[in-house]
Coordinates of C-alpha atoms in Angstrom, one line a residue:
M14 CA 143.0 106.3 79.5
K15 CA 141.4 102.7 80.3
S16 CA 142.7 102.7 83.6
H17 CA 141.6 106.5 84.3
S18 CA 138.2 105.6 83.2
L19 CA 138.0 102.5 85.8
T20 CA 139.4 104.9 88.5
R21 CA 136.3 107.0 87.7
L22 CA 134.2 104.2 87.5
A23 CA 134.9 102.4 90.8
P24 CA 133.2 104.7 93.3
A25 CA 130.2 104.3 91.6
L26 CA 130.3 100.5 91.4
L27 CA 131.1 100.3 95.0
L28 CA 127.8 102.5 95.7
L29 CA 125.7 100.3 93.3
L30 CA 127.0 97.2 95.1
A31 CA 126.7 98.9 98.9
L32 CA 122.9 99.6 98.0
W33 CA 121.9 96.3 96.3
F34 CA 123.6 94.4 99.1
I35 CA 121.8 96.5 102.0
L36 CA 118.6 96.1 100.3
C37 CA 119.1 92.2 99.8
R38 CA 120.3 91.9 103.5
Q39 CA 117.0 93.7 104.4
L40 CA 114.5 91.8 102.2
S41 CA 116.2 88.2 103.2
G42 CA 114.5 88.2 106.1
E43 CA 111.0 88.0 104.6
W44 CA 112.4 85.5 102.1
S45 CA 113.7 83.3 105.2
A46 CA 110.7 83.1 107.2
N47 CA 107.6 83.2 104.6
D48 CA 107.9 79.9 102.2
Q49 CA 105.8 82.3 99.9
Y50 CA 108.7 84.6 99.1
S51 CA 111.4 81.8 99.3
Y52 CA 112.2 82.2 95.9
G53 CA 113.6 85.7 96.7
W54 CA 117.0 84.2 97.4
F55 CA 117.3 83.3 93.6
V56 CA 116.4 86.7 92.4
P57 CA 119.3 88.5 92.4
I58 CA 121.3 85.4 91.0
F59 CA 118.4 86.2 87.9
V60 CA 119.1 89.5 87.8
L61 CA 122.8 89.4 87.4
Y62 CA 122.4 86.8 84.7
L63 CA 120.1 89.0 82.8
F64 CA 122.0 92.1 83.0
W65 CA 125.2 90.0 81.9
L66 CA 123.2 88.9 79.0
R67 CA 122.0 92.8 78.4
W68 CA 125.8 93.6 78.6
E69 CA 126.7 91.2 75.9
T70 CA 124.4 93.0 73.3
R71 CA 125.4 96.6 74.5
E72 CA 128.2 96.8 71.5
E73 CA 125.1 97.6 68.9
F74 CA 125.0 101.0 70.4
R75 CA 128.3 101.7 72.5
N76 CA 128.2 104.9 71.4
A77 CA 124.7 106.1 71.6
D78 CA 124.4 109.1 73.8
C79 CA 128.1 109.3 74.8
G80 CA 129.8 112.6 75.4
L81 CA 126.6 114.4 74.9
R82 CA 126.2 117.5 77.0
I83 CA 123.4 117.8 78.9
S84 CA 121.8 121.4 80.1
K85 CA 122.0 122.8 83.7
Q86 CA 118.7 121.7 84.1
Q87 CA 119.0 118.4 83.1
R88 CA 122.0 118.2 85.1
A89 CA 120.4 119.8 88.5
L90 CA 117.4 117.2 87.8
V91 CA 119.9 114.2 87.6
I92 CA 121.5 115.4 90.9
G93 CA 118.5 116.4 92.9
A94 CA 117.1 112.7 92.1
V95 CA 120.3 111.0 93.6
V96 CA 120.4 113.5 96.3
L97 CA 116.4 112.6 97.4
A98 CA 116.7 109.0 97.1
L99 CA 119.9 108.9 99.3
L100 CA 118.2 111.2 101.6
I101 CA 115.1 108.9 101.9
L102 CA 117.2 105.8 102.9
F103 CA 118.0 107.5 106.0
P104 CA 114.2 107.4 107.4
V105 CA 113.7 104.2 105.9
R106 CA 116.5 102.5 107.5
L107 CA 115.4 103.9 110.6
F108 CA 111.8 102.5 110.3
E109 CA 112.9 99.2 108.9
V110 CA 114.9 98.3 111.9
A111 CA 112.2 98.8 114.1
N112 CA 109.8 97.1 111.5
P113 CA 111.4 95.0 109.3
D114 CA 108.7 93.1 108.2
W115 CA 106.6 96.4 107.4
R116 CA 106.5 95.7 103.5
P117 CA 105.8 99.5 102.5
L118 CA 109.1 99.9 103.4
G119 CA 110.5 97.4 101.0
W120 CA 108.7 99.1 98.2
V121 CA 110.3 102.5 99.2
H122 CA 113.8 101.1 99.8
A123 CA 113.5 99.1 96.4
F124 CA 112.2 102.1 94.6
A125 CA 115.2 104.3 95.8
V126 CA 117.7 101.6 94.8
I127 CA 116.6 101.6 91.5
A128 CA 116.4 105.0 90.8
I129 CA 120.1 105.6 92.1
T130 CA 121.2 102.6 89.8
F131 CA 119.2 104.2 86.9
V132 CA 120.8 107.6 87.3
V133 CA 124.4 106.1 87.3
I134 CA 123.9 104.0 84.1
Y135 CA 122.4 107.4 82.6
L136 CA 125.5 109.3 83.4
A137 CA 127.9 106.4 82.2
R138 CA 126.4 106.3 78.7
G139 CA 122.9 108.0 78.7
W140 CA 118.9 107.2 78.2
A141 CA 120.2 104.4 75.4
W142 CA 121.7 102.3 78.1
V143 CA 118.9 103.1 80.6
K144 CA 116.2 101.3 78.6
H145 CA 118.6 98.8 77.7
F146 CA 119.4 97.7 81.0
S147 CA 115.8 98.7 82.6
F148 CA 114.5 94.9 82.3
P149 CA 117.1 93.3 84.5
I150 CA 117.2 96.4 87.0
L151 CA 113.1 96.1 87.6
F152 CA 113.0 92.2 87.4
F153 CA 114.2 92.6 90.7
L154 CA 110.7 93.9 92.1
V155 CA 109.1 90.3 92.0
A156 CA 111.5 89.5 95.1
V157 CA 110.0 92.6 96.8
P158 CA 106.7 91.1 99.0
W159 CA 103.6 92.4 98.0
I160 CA 101.7 95.0 100.6
S161 CA 99.2 93.1 102.5
P162 CA 96.1 95.2 101.1
I163 CA 96.9 93.8 97.9
E164 CA 98.3 90.4 98.5
E165 CA 95.3 89.2 100.7
P166 CA 92.3 89.9 98.5
I167 CA 94.1 88.5 95.5
V168 CA 95.4 85.2 97.2
Q169 CA 92.7 84.7 99.4
G170 CA 90.1 85.4 96.8
L171 CA 91.9 82.8 94.2
M172 CA 91.8 80.3 97.5
R173 CA 88.0 80.7 98.1
T174 CA 87.3 79.9 94.4
V175 CA 89.7 77.0 94.2
A176 CA 88.2 75.6 97.4
A177 CA 84.8 76.1 95.6
A178 CA 85.7 74.4 92.5
A179 CA 87.4 71.5 94.1
T180 CA 84.6 70.8 96.1
E181 CA 82.2 70.8 93.4
A182 CA 84.6 68.7 91.2
I183 CA 84.8 65.9 94.0
T184 CA 81.1 65.8 94.8
L185 CA 80.5 65.0 90.8
C186 CA 83.2 62.2 91.2
G187 CA 81.0 60.7 93.8
V188 CA 83.0 61.7 96.8
P189 CA 80.3 63.9 99.2
A190 CA 82.2 67.3 99.9
Q191 CA 80.4 70.5 101.7
L192 CA 82.4 73.9 101.6
E193 CA 81.8 75.2 104.7
G194 CA 83.7 78.7 105.2
N195 CA 87.4 77.8 105.0
L196 CA 86.7 74.1 106.0
I197 CA 85.8 71.5 103.1
R198 CA 84.0 68.7 105.1
V199 CA 84.2 65.0 103.8
S200 CA 82.9 61.7 105.5
T201 CA 86.5 61.6 107.5
G202 CA 86.4 65.3 108.8
L203 CA 87.1 68.3 108.0
V204 CA 90.0 69.6 105.8
G205 CA 91.1 73.1 106.5
V206 CA 91.0 75.5 103.1
N207 CA 94.6 76.6 103.7
E208 CA 96.0 73.1 104.1
A209 CA 94.5 71.9 100.6
C210 CA 94.9 75.6 98.9
S211 CA 98.1 77.0 100.2
G212 CA 99.7 76.2 97.0
V213 CA 98.0 79.6 95.4
R214 CA 101.0 81.0 97.3
S215 CA 103.0 79.9 93.8
L216 CA 101.0 82.7 92.2
Q217 CA 104.0 84.8 92.8
T218 CA 106.7 82.2 91.7
S219 CA 104.7 82.0 88.4
L220 CA 105.0 85.6 87.9
M221 CA 108.5 85.7 88.6
I222 CA 109.1 82.8 86.1
G223 CA 106.9 83.8 83.3
L224 CA 108.8 87.2 83.2
L225 CA 111.8 85.3 83.5
F226 CA 111.3 83.0 80.6
G227 CA 110.0 86.2 78.5
E228 CA 113.5 87.8 79.1
L229 CA 115.4 84.5 78.2
K230 CA 113.5 84.1 74.8
R231 CA 113.3 87.5 74.0
L232 CA 109.9 88.2 73.3
S233 CA 107.9 90.8 72.1
I234 CA 105.9 92.8 75.0
G235 CA 102.7 91.1 73.6
R236 CA 104.1 87.8 74.1
R237 CA 105.4 88.3 77.3
F238 CA 102.2 89.4 78.6
A239 CA 100.8 86.7 77.3
L240 CA 103.4 84.3 78.8
V241 CA 102.7 85.7 82.2
F242 CA 99.1 85.2 82.1
G243 CA 99.5 81.7 80.9
A244 CA 102.2 80.8 83.7
L245 CA 99.7 82.3 86.4
A246 CA 96.5 80.3 84.5
I247 CA 99.0 77.3 85.2
A248 CA 99.1 78.0 88.6
V249 CA 95.6 78.5 89.2
V250 CA 94.6 75.2 87.3
A251 CA 97.5 73.2 89.1
N252 CA 96.0 74.6 92.5
F253 CA 92.9 73.4 91.6
A254 CA 94.7 69.8 90.7
R255 CA 96.2 70.0 94.1
A256 CA 93.3 70.7 96.3
F257 CA 91.1 68.1 94.5
F258 CA 94.2 65.6 95.1
L259 CA 94.2 66.5 98.9
V260 CA 90.5 66.2 99.7
W261 CA 90.3 63.2 97.8
V262 CA 93.0 61.7 100.0
A263 CA 91.4 62.9 103.1
A264 CA 88.2 61.5 102.3
H265 CA 89.6 58.2 101.2
Q266 CA 92.6 57.7 104.0
G267 CA 91.5 60.2 106.3
V268 CA 92.5 63.7 107.4
S269 CA 95.7 62.8 109.1
A270 CA 96.9 61.6 105.6
V271 CA 96.7 65.1 104.2
E272 CA 99.9 66.1 106.1
R273 CA 101.9 63.3 104.3
W274 CA 100.6 64.4 100.9
H275 CA 100.8 68.1 101.7
D276 CA 104.6 69.2 101.0
F277 CA 104.5 66.7 98.0
A278 CA 101.7 68.3 96.5
G279 CA 103.5 71.7 96.9
Y280 CA 106.6 70.7 95.2
T281 CA 104.9 69.4 92.4
I282 CA 103.1 72.6 91.5
V283 CA 106.0 74.5 91.3
G284 CA 107.3 71.7 88.9
V285 CA 104.4 72.0 86.8
V286 CA 104.5 75.9 86.8
F287 CA 108.3 75.7 85.6
G288 CA 107.8 73.0 83.1
G289 CA 104.4 74.7 81.5
S290 CA 105.8 78.1 81.3
L291 CA 109.0 76.8 79.7
L292 CA 106.9 74.7 77.3
L293 CA 104.9 78.0 76.8
A294 CA 107.7 80.3 76.3
A295 CA 109.2 77.6 73.6
A296 CA 105.8 77.8 71.9
L297 CA 105.7 81.7 72.1
G298 CA 109.3 82.2 70.8
K299 CA 108.8 79.9 67.3
G300 CA 107.1 83.2 66.1
G301 CA 110.1 84.9 65.8
R302 CA 112.5 86.3 68.4
R303 CA 112.0 90.1 68.9
K304 CA 114.1 92.3 66.8
A305 CA 113.9 95.6 68.4
E306 CA 113.2 94.7 72.1
G307 CA 116.1 92.5 72.7
G308 CA 117.9 95.6 73.5
I309 CA 116.8 99.6 72.7
R310 CA 119.0 100.5 69.5
P311 CA 120.4 103.9 68.4
P312 CA 117.5 105.1 65.9
T313 CA 118.4 104.3 62.1
S314 CA 115.8 106.5 60.5
D315 CA 118.2 109.3 59.6
P316 CA 119.8 109.4 56.2
P317 CA 123.4 107.8 56.3
E318 CA 125.2 111.0 55.8
D319 CA 123.2 112.6 59.1
R320 CA 124.3 109.3 61.1
F321 CA 128.0 109.9 60.0
A322 CA 127.9 113.4 60.7
V323 CA 126.4 113.0 64.1
A324 CA 128.9 110.0 64.8
N325 CA 131.9 112.3 64.0
L326 CA 130.4 114.9 66.7
R327 CA 130.6 112.5 69.4
P328 CA 134.0 112.0 71.1
P329 CA 135.1 108.6 70.8
T330 CA 137.3 108.8 74.2
A331 CA 134.5 110.8 76.4
L332 CA 135.0 110.5 80.0
P333 CA 132.4 107.8 81.2
F334 CA 130.7 110.0 83.8
I335 CA 129.5 113.5 84.0
L336 CA 129.8 113.9 87.7
H337 CA 133.0 113.7 89.2
P338 CA 134.1 110.3 91.4
S339 CA 134.0 112.4 94.4
S340 CA 130.4 112.8 94.1
F341 CA 130.1 108.7 94.7
I342 CA 132.6 109.0 97.1
L343 CA 130.4 111.3 99.1
S344 CA 127.7 109.1 98.6
L345 CA 129.0 106.2 99.9
A346 CA 129.9 108.2 103.0
W347 CA 126.5 108.9 103.4
L348 CA 125.5 105.4 103.2
L349 CA 127.9 104.7 106.3
A350 CA 126.7 107.5 108.3
V351 CA 123.5 106.3 107.6
E352 CA 124.1 102.6 108.9
I353 CA 126.3 104.1 111.6
G354 CA 123.5 106.5 112.9
V355 CA 120.6 103.9 112.6
E356 CA 122.7 101.4 114.8
G357 CA 123.7 104.3 117.3
W358 CA 120.1 105.6 117.7
Y359 CA 119.1 102.2 118.8
R360 CA 122.2 101.2 120.9
A361 CA 121.5 104.5 123.1
H362 CA 118.4 103.4 123.8
E363 CA 119.5 100.1 124.7
R364 CA 122.6 100.7 127.1
N365 CA 120.4 99.6 130.1
L366 CA 119.2 96.6 129.0
I367 CA 119.7 93.2 131.0
P368 CA 119.3 89.7 129.6
R369 CA 116.4 87.5 130.8
S370 CA 117.0 83.7 131.3
A371 CA 117.0 81.8 128.0
W372 CA 114.7 78.8 128.0
S373 CA 112.7 77.0 125.6
V374 CA 109.9 74.1 125.8
R375 CA 110.5 70.0 125.7
A376 CA 107.0 69.1 124.3
P377 CA 105.7 65.5 126.4
E378 CA 106.2 63.5 123.0
N379 CA 105.4 60.3 125.1
A380 CA 101.9 61.5 126.7
N381 CA 98.8 59.7 125.7
G382 CA 97.4 61.1 122.3
F383 CA 100.3 63.4 121.6
R384 CA 100.4 64.7 118.4
E385 CA 101.8 67.8 116.3
L386 CA 99.5 69.9 114.6
K387 CA 100.4 71.9 111.7
I388 CA 100.3 75.5 112.1
D389 CA 97.6 77.1 110.2
E390 CA 98.8 79.2 107.1
A391 CA 97.2 82.4 108.2
V392 CA 99.0 82.0 111.7
R393 CA 102.2 81.7 110.1
S394 CA 101.5 84.8 107.9
T395 CA 100.4 87.0 110.6
L396 CA 103.0 86.0 113.0
R397 CA 106.1 85.2 110.5
F398 CA 108.0 83.4 113.3
D399 CA 111.7 82.1 112.9
T400 CA 110.4 78.8 114.7
G401 CA 106.9 77.4 116.0
R402 CA 105.2 74.3 117.3
E403 CA 101.8 73.7 117.9
V404 CA 100.9 70.4 119.8
V405 CA 98.2 68.6 121.4
W406 CA 97.9 65.7 124.0
K407 CA 95.4 63.9 126.5
T408 CA 95.5 63.7 130.2
S409 CA 93.3 62.2 132.6
D410 CA 92.1 63.7 136.1
A411 CA 92.9 61.2 139.3
D412 CA 90.4 63.3 141.1
A413 CA 87.5 63.2 139.2
A414 CA 86.3 59.8 137.8
G415 CA 86.1 59.6 134.0
S416 CA 87.4 63.1 133.5
S417 CA 89.9 63.7 130.9
A418 CA 91.7 67.1 129.6
T419 CA 92.8 68.1 126.4
N420 CA 95.9 69.7 126.4
Y421 CA 97.1 72.5 123.8
L422 CA 100.6 73.9 123.5
F423 CA 101.7 76.6 121.7
F424 CA 105.8 77.8 121.4
F425 CA 106.8 80.7 119.0
R426 CA 110.2 82.2 119.0
W427 CA 111.6 85.3 117.1
N428 CA 115.1 85.9 116.5
P429 CA 116.9 89.3 117.0
G430 CA 116.0 91.8 114.0
S431 CA 113.7 89.4 111.9
S432 CA 110.2 91.0 112.7
S433 CA 108.6 93.8 114.5
V434 CA 107.9 93.4 118.5
V435 CA 104.2 93.6 117.7
R436 CA 104.1 90.3 115.9
A437 CA 104.5 88.1 119.2
R438 CA 101.1 90.0 120.4
A439 CA 99.0 89.0 117.7
H440 CA 98.2 85.5 118.7
R441 CA 96.7 85.6 122.3
P442 CA 93.6 83.8 123.7
D443 CA 91.9 87.1 123.9
I444 CA 92.2 87.8 120.5
C445 CA 91.9 84.5 119.0
L446 CA 89.1 82.2 121.1
P447 CA 86.3 85.0 120.5
S448 CA 86.3 84.8 117.0
T449 CA 85.4 81.0 117.4
G450 CA 82.8 81.0 119.5
W451 CA 84.5 81.3 123.1
K452 CA 83.4 84.0 125.5
Q453 CA 85.6 85.7 128.1
I454 CA 84.6 84.8 131.5
A455 CA 87.1 86.1 133.6
D456 CA 90.9 87.3 133.7
H457 CA 92.9 86.5 136.5
G458 CA 95.6 88.4 135.7
M459 CA 99.4 88.0 135.9
R460 CA 101.3 85.3 138.1
T461 CA 104.9 84.1 137.9
Y462 CA 105.5 80.5 137.7
L463 CA 108.9 78.6 138.4
A464 CA 110.7 76.3 136.1
R465 CA 113.8 74.8 137.0
D466 CA 117.0 76.3 137.3
G467 CA 115.9 79.3 138.6
I468 CA 113.5 80.4 135.6
A469 CA 110.6 82.5 136.4
L470 CA 107.5 82.9 133.8
P471 CA 104.9 85.5 134.4
A472 CA 101.7 84.3 132.5
R473 CA 98.3 85.7 132.3
H474 CA 95.3 83.4 133.3
I475 CA 92.1 84.0 131.4
S476 CA 89.1 81.3 131.1
F477 CA 86.4 81.1 128.4
R478 CA 83.1 79.5 128.2
K479 CA 81.4 77.9 124.7
E480 CA 79.0 80.1 123.6
S481 CA 76.8 77.1 122.1
G482 CA 77.3 75.1 125.5
N483 CA 78.8 74.7 129.4
A484 CA 82.6 73.8 128.2
V485 CA 85.4 75.7 129.8
V486 CA 88.9 76.4 128.6
H487 CA 91.4 77.7 130.7
T488 CA 94.1 79.6 128.7
F489 CA 98.1 80.7 130.0
F490 CA 100.0 83.2 127.8
C491 CA 103.2 84.4 128.5
L492 CA 105.5 86.6 126.7
Q493 CA 109.2 87.2 127.1
E494 CA 111.8 89.4 125.4
D495 CA 115.5 88.4 125.7
K496 CA 116.2 91.9 127.0
V497 CA 114.7 94.4 128.6
H498 CA 115.2 97.6 130.6
R499 CA 116.1 97.3 133.9
E500 CA 113.5 100.0 135.4
E501 CA 111.3 101.1 132.2
A502 CA 107.7 99.8 132.8
R503 CA 106.3 97.7 130.1
P504 CA 102.4 97.6 130.3
D505 CA 102.9 95.6 126.9
L506 CA 104.1 92.8 128.2
Q507 CA 101.3 92.0 130.5
M508 CA 98.5 92.0 127.6
T509 CA 95.9 94.0 129.8
G510 CA 92.3 94.5 128.6
G511 CA 92.5 92.4 125.5
A512 CA 94.3 95.2 123.6
Q513 CA 94.6 94.4 120.2
P514 CA 98.3 94.9 118.2
D515 CA 98.8 98.6 116.8
W516 CA 99.9 98.3 113.2
S517 CA 99.2 101.9 112.6
L518 CA 101.9 104.3 111.2
K519 CA 102.0 106.2 114.5
A520 CA 102.4 103.3 116.6
R521 CA 105.4 102.3 114.5
A522 CA 107.0 105.8 114.4
R523 CA 106.1 105.4 118.2
M524 CA 108.9 102.4 118.5
V525 CA 111.4 104.3 116.2
R526 CA 111.3 107.5 118.9
R527 CA 111.5 105.3 121.5
G528 CA 114.2 103.0 119.9
V529 CA 112.6 99.6 120.4
R530 CA 113.4 97.1 118.3
N531 CA 113.2 93.0 118.1
L532 CA 116.0 91.9 120.3
G533 CA 114.7 88.4 120.5
Q534 CA 111.2 87.2 121.8
Q535 CA 109.3 83.9 122.5
V536 CA 105.9 83.2 123.5
L537 CA 104.3 80.3 125.4
E538 CA 100.6 79.5 125.5
F539 CA 98.8 76.9 126.9
A540 CA 95.2 75.8 127.0
L541 CA 93.4 72.9 129.1
L542 CA 89.9 72.2 127.8
N543 CA 88.2 69.6 130.5
T544 CA 85.4 67.1 130.0
R545 CA 84.2 68.7 133.5
P546 CA 84.8 72.0 134.5
I547 CA 87.6 72.4 136.8
D548 CA 88.2 75.7 139.1
D549 CA 90.7 78.1 138.7
Q550 CA 93.0 77.2 141.3
A551 CA 92.9 73.4 139.8
A552 CA 93.8 74.9 136.2
E553 CA 96.5 77.0 137.7
A554 CA 98.3 74.3 139.5
R555 CA 98.4 72.1 136.3
F556 CA 100.0 75.0 134.4
A557 CA 102.5 75.3 137.3
A558 CA 103.2 71.6 136.8
L559 CA 103.7 72.0 133.3
V560 CA 106.2 74.6 133.6
R561 CA 108.4 72.6 136.1
E562 CA 108.3 69.7 133.4
M563 CA 108.4 71.3 130.3
V564 CA 110.7 74.4 130.4
I565 CA 114.2 74.1 130.3
S566 CA 117.2 76.5 130.2
E567 CA 119.2 76.6 127.0
S568 CA 122.4 78.6 126.1
R569 CA 122.0 81.6 123.6
K570 CA 124.2 84.0 122.1

């Protein structure tokens, strides 16, 4: 009988394994690219461990709901829920491939998988088991990235509060400091709020830690809420201390010293949140472990003779599932059909693609005044690139005595499937510079620049003038996809007219209809700021020389 039960159980377990594997694989892109959610890699392990702990206490109500018949209406409701969740996965997967970084899809996908998991558990042992195992399953949601309309106001609001408090505190300690928008000014220069307060991203980590320790200590619901709020409070206080420390370092050692302590302070926050939450959980656990909430147990209010009679009505050898194993086999077949169909849809639109020359950028590290710049946290959050670099160096103008130029170089790379193709279009001179006080004065259009090994780079040249002065900066923007259609027109690669990236549902659906997904892309940006204005031809000549010197071919699978 045991082997027969396992035979019926195996298709359901395979279905759940496939569902959770696909979900984790989809979310892993965000876990890898976004430090804010890097803890997501550990969440599946925590889920399995918490599930195992709950599994250890299942003996207390092994026969609860087992063998009870359900009505036709309940059966139809259960089957309908599974069918609906499975059907939803098809459009979700279609959109995820073209928009892997669109966060609402992650929530829809996660809820569909969780719903199917609950139904399988219900079919196995009833509502008692669903309630008992609900926390480990729902705990996975802490690994799903928050949607931006919720995340940004909370994180940005806390960041501004922490920055303002740190500015006031360090001023009281005798260090003059002034908060200027997103900057904290001290005597040695400006400290970016993102640099001093990016540790607010530990907010999500503290939420995960609070929920985890609450379950491990089997605290009551009220104590779990207290633990979570306590963990969040510890994170906010730790971030205040971190911001205060980094501004203090900037004031006494220079702004350049902030980068040396930046990561150390961030890791310290995680340690403080972990240790503080552990101590708080231990303190809350001393009040007595939760007795009824550690696992949902069968009701005991009935008289002993009634419980004995009900127990006798429950066949101890009832088969584990109401539905036949073939139902789960069909569900597995549907999942396979979804993955094959989605892949086939995009491949059908990629049959005529041709690969572009693979290249990278070698920065002039020996140039005068060369230094690496830390990419702003807001830029990282928007672009979500796989690799990125921002450097600056100085050059002198041999044609004009005393004239020098500051050169800024940006290079971003998105690997295939890591994000939407729209991301690469979000960091452009015609988008970023006007918001920082620069006015566009000329768009010189596209021109192809030749590098070594026959590599051709199409780049758009746009010049800007500072609104508060006469300074002129010449910018060059090059966007290249790894593969393109041989004959299909791609005006979006030229970025004409300062068009903003379109994040709307309509635009995302259009990419799905056209079968457009990220097959790999990269961006090269160059900005030339002279102490004395130079003409357009001279700026283009300098960029052409830079392309010949710094753009190198590379092998790429």
